[in-house]
PDB file of C-alpha atoms and ligand atoms in Angstrom:
ATOM      1  CA  MET A  10     133.096 100.326 101.772  1.00  0.00           C
ATOM      2  CA  ASN A  11     132.183 100.009 105.401  1.00  0.00           C
ATOM      3  CA  VAL A  12     128.275  99.101 105.618  1.00  0.00           C
ATOM      4  CA  HIS A  13     126.692 100.040 109.449  1.00  0.00           C
ATOM      5  CA  ILE A  14     122.805  99.255 109.757  1.00  0.00           C
ATOM      6  CA  LEU A  15     121.193 100.422 112.736  1.00  0.00           C
ATOM      7  CA  THR A  16     118.343  98.303 113.323  1.00  0.00           C
ATOM      8  CA  LEU A  17     116.069  96.458 115.913  1.00  0.00           C
ATOM      9  CA  PHE A  18     116.393  92.866 113.822  1.00  0.00           C
ATOM     10  CA  PRO A  19     119.904  92.859 113.134  1.00  0.00           C
ATOM     11  CA  GLU A  20     119.798  88.863 112.696  1.00  0.00           C
ATOM     12  CA  MET A  21     117.261  89.637 110.035  1.00  0.00           C
ATOM     13  CA  ILE A  22     120.185  92.180 108.328  1.00  0.00           C
ATOM     14  CA  MET A  23     122.882  89.611 108.876  1.00  0.00           C
ATOM     15  CA  ASP A  24     120.988  86.544 107.516  1.00  0.00           C
ATOM     16  CA  GLY A  25     119.475  88.299 104.666  1.00  0.00           C
ATOM     17  CA  LEU A  26     123.111  90.052 103.381  1.00  0.00           C
ATOM     18  CA  HIS A  27     125.203  87.047 103.766  1.00  0.00           C
ATOM     19  CA  THR A  28     124.560  85.605 100.074  1.00  0.00           C
ATOM     20  CA  SER A  29     127.362  84.357  97.861  1.00  0.00           C
ATOM     21  CA  ILE A  30     128.191  87.569  96.096  1.00  0.00           C
ATOM     22  CA  LEU A  31     128.284  89.876  99.153  1.00  0.00           C
ATOM     23  CA  ALA A  32     129.827  87.074 101.730  1.00  0.00           C
ATOM     24  CA  ARG A  33     132.678  86.323  99.090  1.00  0.00           C
ATOM     25  CA  ALA A  34     133.234  90.226  99.038  1.00  0.00           C
ATOM     26  CA  MET A  35     133.203  90.801 102.759  1.00  0.00           C
ATOM     27  CA  ASP A  36     136.164  87.390 102.459  1.00  0.00           C
ATOM     28  CA  LYS A  37     137.787  89.594  99.871  1.00  0.00           C
ATOM     29  CA  GLY A  38     137.837  92.560 102.039  1.00  0.00           C
ATOM     30  CA  LEU A  39     135.980  94.865  98.998  1.00  0.00           C
ATOM     31  CA  ILE A  40     132.999  95.063 101.799  1.00  0.00           C
ATOM     32  CA  THR A  41     132.253  94.923 105.913  1.00  0.00           C
ATOM     33  CA  LEU A  42     128.762  95.060 107.068  1.00  0.00           C
ATOM     34  CA  GLU A  43     127.991  95.454 110.825  1.00  0.00           C
ATOM     35  CA  ALA A  44     124.437  95.445 112.017  1.00  0.00           C
ATOM     36  CA  VAL A  45     123.908  97.308 115.403  1.00  0.00           C
ATOM     37  CA  ASN A  46     121.065  96.661 117.707  1.00  0.00           C
ATOM     38  CA  ILE A  47     119.377 100.122 118.353  1.00  0.00           C
ATOM     39  CA  ARG A  48     117.570  98.403 121.498  1.00  0.00           C
ATOM     40  CA  ASP A  49     121.416  97.845 122.881  1.00  0.00           C
ATOM     41  CA  TYR A  50     121.127 101.602 123.402  1.00  0.00           C
ATOM     42  CA  THR A  51     117.989 102.338 124.862  1.00  0.00           C
ATOM     43  CA  LEU A  52     118.529 103.739 128.754  1.00  0.00           C
ATOM     44  CA  SER A  53     114.980 102.356 129.927  1.00  0.00           C
ATOM     45  CA  LYS A  54     114.857  99.688 131.989  1.00  0.00           C
ATOM     46  CA  HIS A  55     112.671  97.655 130.463  1.00  0.00           C
ATOM     47  CA  LYS A  56     114.647  97.935 126.972  1.00  0.00           C
ATOM     48  CA  LYS A  57     111.618  99.994 125.794  1.00  0.00           C
ATOM     49  CA  VAL A  58     112.823 102.053 122.343  1.00  0.00           C
ATOM     50  CA  ASP A  59     109.093 103.494 121.120  1.00  0.00           C
ATOM     51  CA  ASP A  60     106.454 105.418 122.309  1.00  0.00           C
ATOM     52  CA  TYR A  61     103.266 107.068 121.571  1.00  0.00           C
ATOM     53  CA  THR A  62     103.300 110.035 119.267  1.00  0.00           C
ATOM     54  CA  TYR A  63     102.453 113.441 120.858  1.00  0.00           C
ATOM     55  CA  GLY A  64      99.461 114.768 119.622  1.00  0.00           C
ATOM     56  CA  GLY A  65      97.668 111.493 119.546  1.00  0.00           C
ATOM     57  CA  GLY A  66      97.055 109.347 116.539  1.00  0.00           C
ATOM     58  CA  ALA A  67      97.262 105.679 115.927  1.00  0.00           C
ATOM     59  CA  GLY A  68     100.544 104.068 115.877  1.00  0.00           C
ATOM     60  CA  MET A  69     103.831 104.139 117.886  1.00  0.00           C
ATOM     61  CA  LEU A  70     107.282 105.865 117.054  1.00  0.00           C
ATOM     62  CA  MET A  71     111.152 104.917 117.640  1.00  0.00           C
ATOM     63  CA  GLN A  72     112.277 107.472 120.442  1.00  0.00           C
ATOM     64  CA  ALA A  73     115.643 109.617 119.601  1.00  0.00           C
ATOM     65  CA  GLN A  74     117.734 108.550 122.395  1.00  0.00           C
ATOM     66  CA  PRO A  75     118.481 105.041 121.397  1.00  0.00           C
ATOM     67  CA  VAL A  76     118.725 105.604 118.057  1.00  0.00           C
ATOM     68  CA  TYR A  77     121.299 108.272 118.321  1.00  0.00           C
ATOM     69  CA  ASP A  78     123.441 106.670 120.994  1.00  0.00           C
ATOM     70  CA  ALA A  79     123.646 103.470 118.387  1.00  0.00           C
ATOM     71  CA  TYR A  80     124.653 106.143 115.811  1.00  0.00           C
ATOM     72  CA  MET A  81     127.050 107.788 117.889  1.00  0.00           C
ATOM     73  CA  SER A  82     128.641 104.255 118.995  1.00  0.00           C
ATOM     74  CA  VAL A  83     129.105 103.737 115.194  1.00  0.00           C
ATOM     75  CA  LYS A  84     130.628 107.154 114.624  1.00  0.00           C
ATOM     76  CA  GLU A  85     133.371 106.753 117.016  1.00  0.00           C
ATOM     77  CA  ARG A  86     134.364 103.726 114.720  1.00  0.00           C
ATOM     78  CA  MET A  87     134.121 105.187 111.141  1.00  0.00           C
ATOM     79  CA  SER A  88     137.398 106.111 109.369  1.00  0.00           C
ATOM     80  CA  GLY A  89     135.963 109.388 108.319  1.00  0.00           C
ATOM     81  CA  PRO A  90     132.521 111.009 107.534  1.00  0.00           C
ATOM     82  CA  ALA A  91     129.529 109.281 106.573  1.00  0.00           C
ATOM     83  CA  ARG A  92     126.498 109.762 104.591  1.00  0.00           C
ATOM     84  CA  VAL A  93     123.432 108.507 107.107  1.00  0.00           C
ATOM     85  CA  ILE A  94     120.750 107.043 105.283  1.00  0.00           C
ATOM     86  CA  TYR A  95     117.193 106.534 106.369  1.00  0.00           C
ATOM     87  CA  MET A  96     114.879 104.066 104.976  1.00  0.00           C
ATOM     88  CA  SER A  97     111.497 105.676 104.722  1.00  0.00           C
ATOM     89  CA  PRO A  98     108.738 105.793 102.136  1.00  0.00           C
ATOM     90  CA  GLN A  99     109.114 109.892 102.399  1.00  0.00           C
ATOM     91  CA  GLY A 100     112.595 109.495 101.040  1.00  0.00           C
ATOM     92  CA  LYS A 101     114.056 110.210  97.456  1.00  0.00           C
ATOM     93  CA  THR A 102     113.331 107.193  95.401  1.00  0.00           C
ATOM     94  CA  PHE A 103     116.029 104.805  95.045  1.00  0.00           C
ATOM     95  CA  ASP A 104     117.504 104.247  91.684  1.00  0.00           C
ATOM     96  CA  GLN A 105     120.371 102.931  89.760  1.00  0.00           C
ATOM     97  CA  GLU A 106     121.772 106.302  89.336  1.00  0.00           C
ATOM     98  CA  LEU A 107     121.499 106.773  93.310  1.00  0.00           C
ATOM     99  CA  ALA A 108     122.982 103.283  93.496  1.00  0.00           C
ATOM    100  CA  MET A 109     125.675 104.368  91.795  1.00  0.00           C
ATOM    101  CA  GLU A 110     126.676 107.451  93.641  1.00  0.00           C
ATOM    102  CA  LEU A 111     126.350 105.558  97.168  1.00  0.00           C
ATOM    103  CA  SER A 112     129.187 103.341  95.627  1.00  0.00           C
ATOM    104  CA  GLN A 113     131.527 106.058  95.713  1.00  0.00           C
ATOM    105  CA  GLU A 114     131.462 106.369  99.544  1.00  0.00           C
ATOM    106  CA  GLU A 115     133.931 104.461 101.918  1.00  0.00           C
ATOM    107  CA  GLU A 116     131.391 104.618 104.770  1.00  0.00           C
ATOM    108  CA  LEU A 117     127.381 103.991 104.999  1.00  0.00           C
ATOM    109  CA  VAL A 118     125.318 104.200 107.666  1.00  0.00           C
ATOM    110  CA  ILE A 119     121.326 103.070 107.144  1.00  0.00           C
ATOM    111  CA  LEU A 120     118.969 103.738 109.826  1.00  0.00           C
ATOM    112  CA  CYS A 121     116.298 101.161 109.359  1.00  0.00           C
ATOM    113  CA  GLY A 122     112.525 102.612 111.089  1.00  0.00           C
ATOM    114  CA  HIS A 123     109.821 100.626 112.626  1.00  0.00           C
ATOM    115  CA  TYR A 124     106.430 100.963 113.322  1.00  0.00           C
ATOM    116  CA  GLU A 125     105.390 104.517 112.517  1.00  0.00           C
ATOM    117  CA  GLY A 126     109.031 105.666 111.990  1.00  0.00           C
ATOM    118  CA  ILE A 127     111.197 107.568 114.059  1.00  0.00           C
ATOM    119  CA  ASP A 128     111.115 111.047 116.296  1.00  0.00           C
ATOM    120  CA  GLU A 129     111.936 113.634 114.023  1.00  0.00           C
ATOM    121  CA  ARG A 130     114.508 115.223 115.892  1.00  0.00           C
ATOM    122  CA  VAL A 131     117.174 112.583 115.457  1.00  0.00           C
ATOM    123  CA  LEU A 132     116.311 112.287 111.794  1.00  0.00           C
ATOM    124  CA  GLU A 133     117.041 115.981 111.925  1.00  0.00           C
ATOM    125  CA  GLU A 134     120.217 115.547 114.059  1.00  0.00           C
ATOM    126  CA  ILE A 135     121.980 112.534 112.014  1.00  0.00           C
ATOM    127  CA  VAL A 136     120.316 111.660 108.663  1.00  0.00           C
ATOM    128  CA  THR A 137     122.170 113.038 105.623  1.00  0.00           C
ATOM    129  CA  ASP A 138     120.117 111.232 102.936  1.00  0.00           C
ATOM    130  CA  GLU A 139     116.120 109.839 103.019  1.00  0.00           C
ATOM    131  CA  ILE A 140     115.905 107.456 100.376  1.00  0.00           C
ATOM    132  CA  SER A 141     112.348 105.133  99.695  1.00  0.00           C
ATOM    133  CA  ILE A 142     112.411 101.940  97.817  1.00  0.00           C
ATOM    134  CA  GLY A 143     109.001 102.787  96.285  1.00  0.00           C
ATOM    135  CA  ASP A 144     105.401 104.168  97.138  1.00  0.00           C
ATOM    136  CA  TYR A 145     104.247 101.704  99.718  1.00  0.00           C
ATOM    137  CA  VAL A 146     104.346 101.310 103.559  1.00  0.00           C
ATOM    138  CA  LEU A 147     106.482  98.402 104.937  1.00  0.00           C
ATOM    139  CA  THR A 148     106.666  97.075 108.366  1.00  0.00           C
ATOM    140  CA  GLY A 149     110.463  97.779 108.786  1.00  0.00           C
ATOM    141  CA  GLY A 150     113.044  99.299 106.927  1.00  0.00           C
ATOM    142  CA  GLU A 151     115.708  96.357 106.781  1.00  0.00           C
ATOM    143  CA  LEU A 152     114.523  95.104 103.645  1.00  0.00           C
ATOM    144  CA  PRO A 153     114.653  98.390 102.168  1.00  0.00           C
ATOM    145  CA  ALA A 154     118.216  98.498 103.873  1.00  0.00           C
ATOM    146  CA  MET A 155     119.162  94.823 102.279  1.00  0.00           C
ATOM    147  CA  VAL A 156     118.013  96.236  98.676  1.00  0.00           C
ATOM    148  CA  VAL A 157     120.291  99.341  98.758  1.00  0.00           C
ATOM    149  CA  VAL A 158     123.281  97.626 100.044  1.00  0.00           C
ATOM    150  CA  ASP A 159     122.645  94.672  97.421  1.00  0.00           C
ATOM    151  CA  ALA A 160     122.278  97.298  94.926  1.00  0.00           C
ATOM    152  CA  VAL A 161     124.997  99.453  95.724  1.00  0.00           C
ATOM    153  CA  SER A 162     127.603  96.693  96.644  1.00  0.00           C
ATOM    154  CA  ARG A 163     127.767  94.892  93.033  1.00  0.00           C
ATOM    155  CA  LEU A 164     128.700  98.265  91.920  1.00  0.00           C
ATOM    156  CA  ILE A 165     131.702  98.059  93.753  1.00  0.00           C
ATOM    157  CA  PRO A 166     134.921  97.142  91.711  1.00  0.00           C
ATOM    158  CA  GLY A 167     135.746  93.424  92.333  1.00  0.00           C
ATOM    159  CA  VAL A 168     132.442  92.466  94.101  1.00  0.00           C
ATOM    160  CA  LEU A 169     130.899  90.874  91.049  1.00  0.00           C
ATOM    161  CA  GLY A 170     134.175  89.529  89.474  1.00  0.00           C
ATOM    162  CA  ASN A 171     132.893  90.570  86.033  1.00  0.00           C
ATOM    163  CA  ARG A 172     132.685  94.107  85.393  1.00  0.00           C
ATOM    164  CA  VAL A 173     130.949  94.020  82.148  1.00  0.00           C
ATOM    165  CA  SER A 174     127.744  92.139  83.756  1.00  0.00           C
ATOM    166  CA  SER A 175     127.196  95.405  85.758  1.00  0.00           C
ATOM    167  CA  ASP A 176     128.052  97.600  83.065  1.00  0.00           C
ATOM    168  CA  THR A 177     125.388  96.387  80.872  1.00  0.00           C
ATOM    169  CA  ASP A 178     122.889  96.441  83.417  1.00  0.00           C
ATOM    170  CA  SER A 179     119.427  97.578  83.057  1.00  0.00           C
ATOM    171  CA  PHE A 180     119.506 101.382  83.313  1.00  0.00           C
ATOM    172  CA  MET A 181     123.180 101.235  83.855  1.00  0.00           C
ATOM    173  CA  ASP A 182     123.176 102.835  80.272  1.00  0.00           C
ATOM    174  CA  GLY A 183     119.468 104.406  80.769  1.00  0.00           C
ATOM    175  CA  LEU A 184     117.888 101.582  78.426  1.00  0.00           C
ATOM    176  CA  LEU A 185     116.677  97.892  79.635  1.00  0.00           C
ATOM    177  CA  GLU A 186     118.883  95.266  79.404  1.00  0.00           C
ATOM    178  CA  TYR A 187     118.488  92.718  76.115  1.00  0.00           C
ATOM    179  CA  PRO A 188     116.776  89.392  76.707  1.00  0.00           C
ATOM    180  CA  GLN A 189     119.741  86.657  77.604  1.00  0.00           C
ATOM    181  CA  TYR A 190     119.848  83.492  76.777  1.00  0.00           C
ATOM    182  CA  SER A 191     122.030  80.320  77.587  1.00  0.00           C
ATOM    183  CA  ARG A 192     122.037  76.432  76.754  1.00  0.00           C
ATOM    184  CA  PRO A 193     120.549  74.540  75.452  1.00  0.00           C
ATOM    185  CA  GLU A 194     120.179  76.371  72.045  1.00  0.00           C
ATOM    186  CA  VAL A 195     116.741  74.790  72.048  1.00  0.00           C
ATOM    187  CA  TRP A 196     114.394  74.573  74.740  1.00  0.00           C
ATOM    188  CA  ARG A 197     110.827  73.445  74.450  1.00  0.00           C
ATOM    189  CA  ASP A 198     110.773  74.137  70.790  1.00  0.00           C
ATOM    190  CA  LYS A 199     112.380  77.362  71.312  1.00  0.00           C
ATOM    191  CA  LYS A 200     115.456  78.781  69.823  1.00  0.00           C
ATOM    192  CA  VAL A 201     118.232  81.061  70.574  1.00  0.00           C
ATOM    193  CA  PRO A 202     117.977  83.869  68.086  1.00  0.00           C
ATOM    194  CA  ASP A 203     120.833  83.035  65.277  1.00  0.00           C
ATOM    195  CA  VAL A 204     122.833  86.149  65.554  1.00  0.00           C
ATOM    196  CA  LEU A 205     123.867  85.617  68.633  1.00  0.00           C
ATOM    197  CA  LEU A 206     125.121  82.016  67.496  1.00  0.00           C
ATOM    198  CA  SER A 207     126.855  83.666  64.529  1.00  0.00           C
ATOM    199  CA  GLY A 208     130.083  84.609  66.451  1.00  0.00           C
ATOM    200  CA  ASN A 209     129.873  88.016  64.516  1.00  0.00           C
ATOM    201  CA  HIS A 210     130.019  90.251  67.827  1.00  0.00           C
ATOM    202  CA  ALA A 211     129.667  93.783  65.427  1.00  0.00           C
ATOM    203  CA  GLU A 212     126.001  92.241  64.608  1.00  0.00           C
ATOM    204  CA  VAL A 213     125.191  90.323  68.089  1.00  0.00           C
ATOM    205  CA  ASP A 214     125.901  94.310  69.645  1.00  0.00           C
ATOM    206  CA  LYS A 215     124.132  95.817  66.857  1.00  0.00           C
ATOM    207  CA  TRP A 216     120.963  93.078  67.495  1.00  0.00           C
ATOM    208  CA  ARG A 217     121.517  93.989  71.280  1.00  0.00           C
ATOM    209  CA  ARG A 218     121.142  97.619  70.871  1.00  0.00           C
ATOM    210  CA  LYS A 219     118.042  97.016  69.163  1.00  0.00           C
ATOM    211  CA  GLN A 220     116.551  94.971  71.522  1.00  0.00           C
ATOM    212  CA  SER A 221     117.031  96.965  74.502  1.00  0.00           C
ATOM    213  CA  LEU A 222     115.610 100.266  72.556  1.00  0.00           C
ATOM    214  CA  LEU A 223     112.663  98.215  71.761  1.00  0.00           C
ATOM    215  CA  ARG A 224     112.272  96.638  75.034  1.00  0.00           C
ATOM    216  CA  THR A 225     112.302 100.349  76.464  1.00  0.00           C
ATOM    217  CA  ARG A 226     110.038 101.601  74.461  1.00  0.00           C
ATOM    218  CA  GLU A 227     107.844  98.774  74.846  1.00  0.00           C
ATOM    219  CA  ARG A 228     108.026  98.582  79.118  1.00  0.00           C
ATOM    220  CA  ARG A 229     109.438 101.862  80.029  1.00  0.00           C
ATOM    221  CA  PRO A 230     108.487 104.700  77.295  1.00  0.00           C
ATOM    222  CA  ASP A 231     109.454 107.248  80.077  1.00  0.00           C
ATOM    223  CA  LEU A 232     112.769 106.097  79.847  1.00  0.00           C
ATOM    224  CA  TYR A 233     112.940 105.799  76.210  1.00  0.00           C
ATOM    225  CA  GLU A 234     112.038 109.174  75.484  1.00  0.00           C
ATOM    226  CA  ALA A 235     114.813 110.384  77.788  1.00  0.00           C
ATOM    227  CA  TYR A 236     116.934 108.313  76.253  1.00  0.00           C
ATOM    228  CA  ILE A 237     116.130 109.495  72.759  1.00  0.00           C
ATOM    229  CA  LYS A 238     116.119 113.229  73.584  1.00  0.00           C
ATOM    230  CA  GLU A 239     119.668 112.222  74.687  1.00  0.00           C
ATOM    231  CA  HIS A 240     120.704 110.136  71.758  1.00  0.00           C
ATOM    232  CA  PRO A 241     118.157 111.040  68.726  1.00  0.00           C
ATOM    233  CA  GLU A 242     120.701 109.204  66.434  1.00  0.00           C
ATOM    234  CA  ALA A 243     119.657 105.721  68.415  1.00  0.00           C
ATOM    235  CA  GLU A 244     116.086 105.723  66.525  1.00  0.00           C
ATOM    236  CA  LYS A 245     118.176 104.130  63.607  1.00  0.00           C
ATOM    237  CA  PHE A 246     118.815 101.101  65.425  1.00  0.00           C
ATOM    238  CA  LEU A 247     115.271 100.662  64.834  1.00  0.00           C
ATOM    239  CA  GLN A 248     114.953 100.885  61.037  1.00  0.00           C
TER     240      GLN A 248
HETATM  241  C1  LIG B 290     109.182 104.397 107.753  1.00  0.00           C
HETATM  242  C2  LIG B 290     107.103 103.659 107.909  1.00  0.00           C
HETATM  243  C3  LIG B 290     108.355 105.910 107.785  1.00  0.00           C
HETATM  244  C4  LIG B 290     106.570 104.840 107.894  1.00  0.00           C
HETATM  245  C5  LIG B 290     108.515 103.315 107.973  1.00  0.00           C
HETATM  246  C6  LIG B 290     107.182 105.987 108.016  1.00  0.00           C
HETATM  247  C7  LIG B 290     110.330 102.419 103.543  1.00  0.00           C
HETATM  248  C8  LIG B 290     110.100 102.254 102.209  1.00  0.00           C
HETATM  249  C9  LIG B 290     109.166 102.076 104.521  1.00  0.00           C
HETATM  250  C10 LIG B 290     109.130 100.946 108.528  1.00  0.00           C
HETATM  251  C11 LIG B 290     109.105 102.232 108.096  1.00  0.00           C
HETATM  252  C12 LIG B 290     108.866 101.822 106.800  1.00  0.00           C
HETATM  253  N1  LIG B 290     111.579 102.264 104.035  1.00  0.00           N
HETATM  254  N2  LIG B 290     111.356 102.818 101.784  1.00  0.00           N
HETATM  255  N3  LIG B 290     108.796 102.257 101.411  1.00  0.00           N
HETATM  256  N4  LIG B 290     106.172 107.747 109.106  1.00  0.00           N
HETATM  257  N5  LIG B 290     109.905 102.098 105.988  1.00  0.00           N
HETATM  258  O1  LIG B 290     108.330 101.444 104.069  1.00  0.00           O
HETATM  259  O2  LIG B 290     107.654 108.095 107.147  1.00  0.00           O
HETATM  260  O3  LIG B 290     105.274 107.073 106.492  1.00  0.00           O
HETATM  261  O4  LIG B 290     112.060 102.381 102.335  1.00  0.00           O
HETATM  262  S1  LIG B 290     106.383 107.498 107.366  1.00  0.00           S
END
């Protein structure tokens, strides 16, 4: 997957995403990442990229021309058509299902807004998907873009190096993940559940399924109801 991020703060993206797993994925050639500085494409002699909004109102807006020209510079270098994602509170809420969908793409362009957002005309011209990471307003789209890249990248085969750990992630099967433990067996008088030390994989799987159902029912009743509707037989694990 080739990820192209259009941003006013490329260093924030490159520093933020050069984590161990993503850096290794890039070294393996599984992912390429570039951050394109929108400011490099402004035609204004003062490197201006924002202006007041027509109709008045507080705040500034990112202008269309620099964003469009930055996108066109990336488009020329892409191997094929790409989803162009605009990070905004007005978008579709990002979730594991959307992460899975995006992980199938070969090319991904992510546009990061600032100030009050971006001129609607360039959004209409280039954006295919508007995505939100939650119902709150941030100062920039860079953190949301890094959230999307992180969640999508780890689903690309070979990135985690151990597919099992993403397959049993929370939300992957519609349930929250079960509690997990590592050494030592006893920590501050708290013991690892005996079943996990038994070596009986069938019993471990049964215990984990029950814990996932209990945790989901307690913490995310919305997910639990949806899951039980799809899998009514699962309630037997709670007996
Ligand atoms: C974009 C602020 C659009 C306001 C922005 C608007 C998020 C989020 C975010 C910087 C930019 C903000 N991006 N999920 N939440 N005018 N981005 O807050 O549409 O309200 O992804 S606007």
